PDB file of C-alpha atoms in Angstrom:
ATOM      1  CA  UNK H 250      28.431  30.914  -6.662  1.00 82.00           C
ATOM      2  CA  UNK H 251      31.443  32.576  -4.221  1.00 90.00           C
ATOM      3  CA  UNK H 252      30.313  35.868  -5.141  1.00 91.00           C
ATOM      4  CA  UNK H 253      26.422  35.464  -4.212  1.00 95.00           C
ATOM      5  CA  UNK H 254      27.864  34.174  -0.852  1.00 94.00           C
ATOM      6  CA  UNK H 255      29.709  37.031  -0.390  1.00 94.00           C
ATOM      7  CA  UNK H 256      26.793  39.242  -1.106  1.00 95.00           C
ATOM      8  CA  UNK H 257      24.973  37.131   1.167  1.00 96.00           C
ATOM      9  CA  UNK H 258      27.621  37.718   3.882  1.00 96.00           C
ATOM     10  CA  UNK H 259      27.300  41.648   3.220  1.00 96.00           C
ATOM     11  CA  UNK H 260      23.818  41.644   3.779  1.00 97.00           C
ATOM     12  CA  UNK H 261      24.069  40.114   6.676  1.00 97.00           C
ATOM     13  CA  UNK H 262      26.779  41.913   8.269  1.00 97.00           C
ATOM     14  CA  UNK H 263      24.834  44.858   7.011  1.00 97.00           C
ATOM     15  CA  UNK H 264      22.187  43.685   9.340  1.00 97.00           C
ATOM     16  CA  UNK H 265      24.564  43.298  12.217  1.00 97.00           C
ATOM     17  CA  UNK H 266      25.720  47.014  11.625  1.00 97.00           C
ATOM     18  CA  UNK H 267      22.113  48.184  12.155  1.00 97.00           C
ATOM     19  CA  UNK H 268      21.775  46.011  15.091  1.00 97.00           C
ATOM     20  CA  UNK H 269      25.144  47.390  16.786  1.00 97.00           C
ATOM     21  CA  UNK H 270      23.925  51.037  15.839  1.00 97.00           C
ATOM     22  CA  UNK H 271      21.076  50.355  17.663  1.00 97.00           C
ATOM     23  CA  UNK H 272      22.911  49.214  20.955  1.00 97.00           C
ATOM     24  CA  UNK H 273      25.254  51.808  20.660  1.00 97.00           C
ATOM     25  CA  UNK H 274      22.507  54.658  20.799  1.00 98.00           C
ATOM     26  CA  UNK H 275      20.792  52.616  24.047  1.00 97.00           C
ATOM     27  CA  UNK H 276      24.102  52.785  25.566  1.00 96.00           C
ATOM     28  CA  UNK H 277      24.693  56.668  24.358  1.00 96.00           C
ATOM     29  CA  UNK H 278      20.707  57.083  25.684  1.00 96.00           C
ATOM     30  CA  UNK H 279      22.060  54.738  29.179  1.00 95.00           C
ATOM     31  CA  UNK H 280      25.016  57.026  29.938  1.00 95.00           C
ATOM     32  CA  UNK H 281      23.669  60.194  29.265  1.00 95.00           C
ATOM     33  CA  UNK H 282      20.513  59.481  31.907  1.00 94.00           C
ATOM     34  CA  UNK H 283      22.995  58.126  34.195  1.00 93.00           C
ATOM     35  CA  UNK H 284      25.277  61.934  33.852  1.00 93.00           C
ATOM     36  CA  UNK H 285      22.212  63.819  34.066  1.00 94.00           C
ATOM     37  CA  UNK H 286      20.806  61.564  37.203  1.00 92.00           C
ATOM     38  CA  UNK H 287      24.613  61.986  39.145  1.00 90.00           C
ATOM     39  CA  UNK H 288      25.207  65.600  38.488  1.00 91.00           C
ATOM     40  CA  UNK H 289      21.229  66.939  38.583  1.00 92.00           C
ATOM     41  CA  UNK H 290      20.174  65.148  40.614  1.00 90.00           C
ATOM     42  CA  UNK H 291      22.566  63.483  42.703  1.00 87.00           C
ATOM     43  CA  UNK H 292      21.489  60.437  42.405  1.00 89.00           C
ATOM     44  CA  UNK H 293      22.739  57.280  40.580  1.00 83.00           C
ATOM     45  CA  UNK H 294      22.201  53.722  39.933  1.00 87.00           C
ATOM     46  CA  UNK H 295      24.642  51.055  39.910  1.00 88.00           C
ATOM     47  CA  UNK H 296      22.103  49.040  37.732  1.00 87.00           C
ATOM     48  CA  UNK H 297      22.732  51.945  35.397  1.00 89.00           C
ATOM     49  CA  UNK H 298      26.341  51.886  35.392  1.00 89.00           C
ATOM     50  CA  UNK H 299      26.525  48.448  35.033  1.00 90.00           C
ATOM     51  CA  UNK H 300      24.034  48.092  32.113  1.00 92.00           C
ATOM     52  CA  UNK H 301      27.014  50.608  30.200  1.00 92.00           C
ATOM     53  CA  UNK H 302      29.263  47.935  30.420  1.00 91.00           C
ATOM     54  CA  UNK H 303      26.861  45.730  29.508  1.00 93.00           C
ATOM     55  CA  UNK H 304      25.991  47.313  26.149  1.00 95.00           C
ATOM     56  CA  UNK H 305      29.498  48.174  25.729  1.00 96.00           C
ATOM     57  CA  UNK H 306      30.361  44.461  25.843  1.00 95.00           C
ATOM     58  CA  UNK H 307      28.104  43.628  23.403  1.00 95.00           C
ATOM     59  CA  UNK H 308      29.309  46.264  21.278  1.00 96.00           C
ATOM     60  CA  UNK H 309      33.001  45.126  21.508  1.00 95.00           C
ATOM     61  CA  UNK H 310      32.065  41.628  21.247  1.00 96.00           C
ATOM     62  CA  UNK H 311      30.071  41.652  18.060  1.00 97.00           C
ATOM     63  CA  UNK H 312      31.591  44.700  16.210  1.00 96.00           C
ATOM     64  CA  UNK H 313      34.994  42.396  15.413  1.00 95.00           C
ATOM     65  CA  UNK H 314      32.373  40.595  13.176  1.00 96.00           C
ATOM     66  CA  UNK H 315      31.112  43.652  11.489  1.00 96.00           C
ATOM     67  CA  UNK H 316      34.697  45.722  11.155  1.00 95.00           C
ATOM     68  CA  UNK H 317      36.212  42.161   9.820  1.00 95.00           C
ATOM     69  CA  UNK H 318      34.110  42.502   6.844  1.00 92.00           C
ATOM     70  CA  UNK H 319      34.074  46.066   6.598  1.00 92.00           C
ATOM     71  CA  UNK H 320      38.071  45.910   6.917  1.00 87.00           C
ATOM     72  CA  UNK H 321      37.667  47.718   9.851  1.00 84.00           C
ATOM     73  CA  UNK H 322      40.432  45.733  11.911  1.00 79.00           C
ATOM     74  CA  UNK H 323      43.864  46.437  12.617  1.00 76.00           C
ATOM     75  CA  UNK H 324      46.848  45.806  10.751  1.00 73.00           C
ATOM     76  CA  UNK H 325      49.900  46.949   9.911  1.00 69.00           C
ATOM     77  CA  UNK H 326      48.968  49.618   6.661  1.00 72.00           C
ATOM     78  CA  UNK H 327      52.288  50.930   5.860  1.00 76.00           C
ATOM     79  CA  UNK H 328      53.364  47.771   4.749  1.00 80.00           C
ATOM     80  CA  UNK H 329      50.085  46.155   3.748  1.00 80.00           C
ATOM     81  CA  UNK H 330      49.321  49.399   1.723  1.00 81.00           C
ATOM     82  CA  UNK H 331      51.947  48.631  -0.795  1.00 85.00           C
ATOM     83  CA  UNK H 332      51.187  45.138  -2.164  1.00 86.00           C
ATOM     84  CA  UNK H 333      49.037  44.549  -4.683  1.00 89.00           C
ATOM     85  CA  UNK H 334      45.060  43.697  -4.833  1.00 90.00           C
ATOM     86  CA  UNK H 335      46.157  40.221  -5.117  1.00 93.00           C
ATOM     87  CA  UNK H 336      49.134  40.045  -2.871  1.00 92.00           C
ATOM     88  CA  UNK H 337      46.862  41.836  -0.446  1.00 92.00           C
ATOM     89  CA  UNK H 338      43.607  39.323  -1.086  1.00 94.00           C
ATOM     90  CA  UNK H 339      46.364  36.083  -0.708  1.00 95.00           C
ATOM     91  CA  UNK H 340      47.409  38.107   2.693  1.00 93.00           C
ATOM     92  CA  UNK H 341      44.046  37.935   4.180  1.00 94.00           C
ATOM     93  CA  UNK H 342      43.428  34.445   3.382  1.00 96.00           C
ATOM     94  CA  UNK H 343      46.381  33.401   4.965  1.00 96.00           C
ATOM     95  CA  UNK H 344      46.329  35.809   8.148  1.00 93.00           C
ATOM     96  CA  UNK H 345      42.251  33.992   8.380  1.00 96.00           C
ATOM     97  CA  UNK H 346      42.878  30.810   8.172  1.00 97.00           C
ATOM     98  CA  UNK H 347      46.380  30.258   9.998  1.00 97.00           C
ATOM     99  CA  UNK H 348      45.333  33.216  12.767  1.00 96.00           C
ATOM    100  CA  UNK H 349      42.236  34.122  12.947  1.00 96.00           C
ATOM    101  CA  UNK H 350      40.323  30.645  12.607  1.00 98.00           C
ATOM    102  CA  UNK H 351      42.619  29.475  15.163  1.00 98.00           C
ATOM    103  CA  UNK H 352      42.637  32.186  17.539  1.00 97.00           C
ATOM    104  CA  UNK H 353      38.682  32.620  17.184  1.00 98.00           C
ATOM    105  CA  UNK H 354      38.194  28.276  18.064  1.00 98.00           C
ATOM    106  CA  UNK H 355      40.260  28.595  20.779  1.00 98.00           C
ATOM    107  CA  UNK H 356      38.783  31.659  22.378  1.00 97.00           C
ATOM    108  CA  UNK H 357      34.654  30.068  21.396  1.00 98.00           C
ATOM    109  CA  UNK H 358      35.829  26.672  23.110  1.00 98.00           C
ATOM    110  CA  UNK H 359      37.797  27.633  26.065  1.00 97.00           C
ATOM    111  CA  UNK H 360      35.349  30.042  27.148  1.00 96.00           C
ATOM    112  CA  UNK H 361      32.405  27.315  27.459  1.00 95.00           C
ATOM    113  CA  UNK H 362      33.947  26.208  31.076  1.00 96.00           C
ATOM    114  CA  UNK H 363      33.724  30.061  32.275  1.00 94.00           C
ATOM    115  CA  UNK H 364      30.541  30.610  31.430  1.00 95.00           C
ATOM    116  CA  UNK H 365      29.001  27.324  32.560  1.00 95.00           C
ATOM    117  CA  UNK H 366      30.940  28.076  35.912  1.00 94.00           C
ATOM    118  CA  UNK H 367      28.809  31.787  35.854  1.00 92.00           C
ATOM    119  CA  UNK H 368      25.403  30.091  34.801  1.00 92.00           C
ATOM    120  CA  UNK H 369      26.067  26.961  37.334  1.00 93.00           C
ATOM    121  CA  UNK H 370      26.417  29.354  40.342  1.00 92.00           C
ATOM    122  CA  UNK H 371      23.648  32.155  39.045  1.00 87.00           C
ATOM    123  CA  UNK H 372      26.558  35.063  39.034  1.00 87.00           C
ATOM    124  CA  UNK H 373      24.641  38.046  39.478  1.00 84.00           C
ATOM    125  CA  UNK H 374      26.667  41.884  40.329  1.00 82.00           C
ATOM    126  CA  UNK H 375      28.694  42.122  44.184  1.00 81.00           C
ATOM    127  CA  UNK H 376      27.182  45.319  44.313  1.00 81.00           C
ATOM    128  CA  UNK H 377      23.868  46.014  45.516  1.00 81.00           C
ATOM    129  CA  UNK H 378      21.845  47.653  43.281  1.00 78.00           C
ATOM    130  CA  UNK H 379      23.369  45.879  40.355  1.00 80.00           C
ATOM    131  CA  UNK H 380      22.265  43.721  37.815  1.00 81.00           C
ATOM    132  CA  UNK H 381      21.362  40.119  37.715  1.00 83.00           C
ATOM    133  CA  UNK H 382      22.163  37.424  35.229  1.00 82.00           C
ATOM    134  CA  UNK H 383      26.082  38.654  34.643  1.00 86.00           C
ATOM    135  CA  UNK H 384      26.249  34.912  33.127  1.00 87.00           C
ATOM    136  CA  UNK H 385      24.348  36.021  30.669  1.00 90.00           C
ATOM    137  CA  UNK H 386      26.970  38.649  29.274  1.00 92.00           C
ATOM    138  CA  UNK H 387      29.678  36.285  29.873  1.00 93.00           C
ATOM    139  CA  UNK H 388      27.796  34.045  27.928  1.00 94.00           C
ATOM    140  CA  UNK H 389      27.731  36.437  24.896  1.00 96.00           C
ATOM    141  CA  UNK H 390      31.563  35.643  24.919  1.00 97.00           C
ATOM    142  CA  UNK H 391      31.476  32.085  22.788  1.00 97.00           C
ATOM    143  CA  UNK H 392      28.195  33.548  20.810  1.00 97.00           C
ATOM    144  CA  UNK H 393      30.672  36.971  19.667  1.00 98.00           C
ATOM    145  CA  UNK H 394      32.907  34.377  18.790  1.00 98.00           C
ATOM    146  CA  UNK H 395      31.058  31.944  16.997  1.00 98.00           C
ATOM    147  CA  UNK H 396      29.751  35.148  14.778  1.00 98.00           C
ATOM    148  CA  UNK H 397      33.231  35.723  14.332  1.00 98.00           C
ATOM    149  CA  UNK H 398      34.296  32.157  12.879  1.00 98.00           C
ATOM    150  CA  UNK H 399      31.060  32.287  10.886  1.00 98.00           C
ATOM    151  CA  UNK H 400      32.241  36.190   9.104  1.00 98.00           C
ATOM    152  CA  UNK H 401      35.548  34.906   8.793  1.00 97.00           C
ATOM    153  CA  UNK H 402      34.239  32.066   6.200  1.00 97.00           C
ATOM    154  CA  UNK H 403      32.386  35.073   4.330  1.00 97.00           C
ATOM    155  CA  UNK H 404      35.919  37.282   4.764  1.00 97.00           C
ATOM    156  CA  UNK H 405      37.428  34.350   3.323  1.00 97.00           C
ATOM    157  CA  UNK H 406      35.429  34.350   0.256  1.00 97.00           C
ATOM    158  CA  UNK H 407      35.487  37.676  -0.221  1.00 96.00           C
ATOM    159  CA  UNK H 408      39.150  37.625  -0.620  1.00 96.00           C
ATOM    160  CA  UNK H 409      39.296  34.270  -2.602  1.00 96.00           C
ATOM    161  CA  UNK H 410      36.587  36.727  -4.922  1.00 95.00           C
ATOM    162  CA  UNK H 411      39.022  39.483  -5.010  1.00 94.00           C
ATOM    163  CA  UNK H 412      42.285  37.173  -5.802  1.00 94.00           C
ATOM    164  CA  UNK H 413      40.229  35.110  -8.324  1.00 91.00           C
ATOM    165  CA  UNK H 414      38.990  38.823 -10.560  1.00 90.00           C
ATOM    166  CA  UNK H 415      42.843  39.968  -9.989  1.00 79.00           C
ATOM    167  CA  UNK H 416      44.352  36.802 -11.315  1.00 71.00           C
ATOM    168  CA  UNK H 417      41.581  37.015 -14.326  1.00 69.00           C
ATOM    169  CA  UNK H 418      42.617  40.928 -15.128  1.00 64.00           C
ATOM    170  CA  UNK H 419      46.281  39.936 -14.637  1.00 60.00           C
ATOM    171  CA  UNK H 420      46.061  37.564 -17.354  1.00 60.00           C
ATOM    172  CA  UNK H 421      43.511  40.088 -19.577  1.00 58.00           C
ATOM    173  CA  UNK H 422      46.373  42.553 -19.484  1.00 59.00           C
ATOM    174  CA  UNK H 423      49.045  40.077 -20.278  1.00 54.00           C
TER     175      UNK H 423
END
């Protein structure tokens, strides 16, 4: 049963993958218009710079999900690199549920009061020319987050997959 949940998990952080390829060629599509529009033609849009770090935030925000199960994330290899499969898996399930759980709740519930303060007053861009609705990309702060406690259940299984078929070949070669 773990391991169709994991495969589950894959597929859908497969998914996400495409999704955040997607964004990131919108924002490589955003900024190149925006270089060609300054230096051709002298001209540029706030709206344009701003919707960069708009698509940039989302990209940040919802590739921690993605490079989580992809073991993507940072850590410290040169010492992680040298345990075992199972010393490694045990690691992980540790480092998720006594950090990364915690950090991740803490992060998706604290941020509800900043971005009901940025909804509440309609927090649009100071500049002119800029885009409405910033609340909206704050708002994508407890939603990244929320993705990322829901990928940390399928990291967690993944690595209580891995520990389980290490602990079965341990004993197969014993």
């Amino acid at each position: 049963m773990l391991i169709k949940a994991e495969l589950i998990f894959h597929r859908l952080n497969r998914l996400l993958g495409k999704i955040l390829i997607f964004i990131l060629l919108l924002m490589t599509l955003n900024v190149f218009a925006d270089v060609v529009m300054r230096y051709f033609f002298h001209n540029s849009k706030v709206g344009m710079q701003e919707m960069e770090w708009h698509l940039f935030s989302v990209l940040i925000l919802f590739a921690m999900s993605y490079s989580l199960m992809t073991e993507g994330h940072v850590r410290v290899d040169f010492i992680y690199q040298k345990y075992s499969l199972k010393t490694r898996a045990m690691v992980n399930i540790l480092g998720t549920i006594f950090f990364l759980i915690p950090l991740a709740l803490l992060i998706f519930f604290g941020s509800f009061e900043f971005v009901y303060d940025a909804w509440e007053i309609g927090e649009i861009s100071d500049d002119p020319g800029g885009l409405p609705c910033r609340w909206m990309v704050k708002g994508l702060i407890p939603a990244a987050f929320a993705m990322l406690l829901f990928f940390s259940l399928g990291y967690l299984i993944q690595n209580i997959n891995l520990y389980r078929a290490e602990r079965v070949a341990g004993e197969v070669k014993k």
